[in-house]
Amino acid sequence: MRILIVEDEVGLADAVSAILKREGYETDTANDGISGLELAMEGKYDCILLDIMLPRMNGLDVLSYLRVKENETPVLLLTARSETDDKIKGLDCGADDYLTKPFSMGELLARIRAMTRRRGIVPDINPKYGDITLEMKKGELICGRNSVILGRKEFQMMELLISNAGQITTKEQFVKKIWGTDDESEYNNVEVYISFLRKKLVMLHSAVQIKTRRGIGYCLDGAK
Ligand code: CA
């Protein structure tokens, strides 16, 4: 398992690298956005830890460029507390997860394990609900002739909603299944991704809606 660390705080990059190596990962480190992007484009990494505020090219631009070039390596954004807006932008540009600095190494390792585990085997069956189909291999949500690529977390959330069709999926279930934690502070993320999914359903002109059951969770509606 090879991990790329793109972080301009050299002390932090070195500390993270040392701990990952101790855990059995191979690591490479870049201290600015351009060198990070060049390494990332080689496509040999299982995971990229990407700081947002970087010299030469910021982390969000690096991430957008990778995704435009169809490099789908899982990306964990490292953000400072003051960069909340960037965090949302980052998720929108295709980051898989983010971690707010300062973070504990235990937390970092847990996120890396969760992200890489989720890259596992892709089943052959495409889940359906109403007029929508989740294309597992391409990571697309399809409605009639329209289709849209879902981000990794959006995809997992839609998969969970479809597999729980007819019942409510609670925020706790999303957080447990997708973030691999039961930390209530992740509940806001669930709301953010639900809003992304709702926008995409509208874009697809689907009759399917994600209904909020206040205080409980979400469920799909609109199958005939
Ligand atoms: Ca930085």
GROMACS .gro file of N, CA, C and O and ligand atoms in nm, residues 7-9 51-55 101, ligand 1:
model
   37
    7GLU      N    1   0.215   1.800   0.163
    7GLU     CA    2   0.203   1.884   0.283
    7GLU      C    3   0.327   1.972   0.291
    7GLU      O    4   0.439   1.921   0.284
    8ASP      N    5   0.305   2.105   0.302
    8ASP     CA    6   0.422   2.195   0.304
    8ASP      C    7   0.481   2.216   0.443
    8ASP      O    8   0.591   2.270   0.455
    9GLU      N    9   0.407   2.176   0.547
    9GLU     CA   10   0.469   2.182   0.681
    9GLU      C   11   0.558   2.058   0.692
    9GLU      O   12   0.510   1.947   0.716
   51ASP      N   13  -0.291   1.841   0.162
   51ASP     CA   14  -0.313   1.966   0.235
   51ASP      C   15  -0.381   2.065   0.139
   51ASP      O   16  -0.363   2.055   0.018
   52ILE      N   17  -0.459   2.159   0.192
   52ILE     CA   18  -0.525   2.256   0.103
   52ILE      C   19  -0.434   2.376   0.075
   52ILE      O   20  -0.410   2.412  -0.039
   53MET      N   21  -0.383   2.439   0.181
   53MET     CA   22  -0.298   2.556   0.161
   53MET      C   23  -0.156   2.510   0.131
   53MET      O   24  -0.084   2.466   0.221
   54LEU      N   25  -0.119   2.519   0.002
   54LEU     CA   26   0.012   2.470  -0.041
   54LEU      C   27   0.078   2.575  -0.129
   54LEU      O   28   0.008   2.645  -0.203
   55PRO      N   29   0.211   2.586  -0.127
   55PRO     CA   30   0.277   2.676  -0.222
   55PRO      C   31   0.269   2.621  -0.365
   55PRO      O   32   0.252   2.501  -0.384
  101LYS      N   33  -0.702   1.974   1.095
  101LYS     CA   34  -0.580   1.983   1.178
  101LYS      C   35  -0.612   2.061   1.306
  101LYS      O   36  -0.689   2.156   1.299
  225CA      CA   37  -0.024   2.408   0.432
   0.00000   0.00000   0.00000
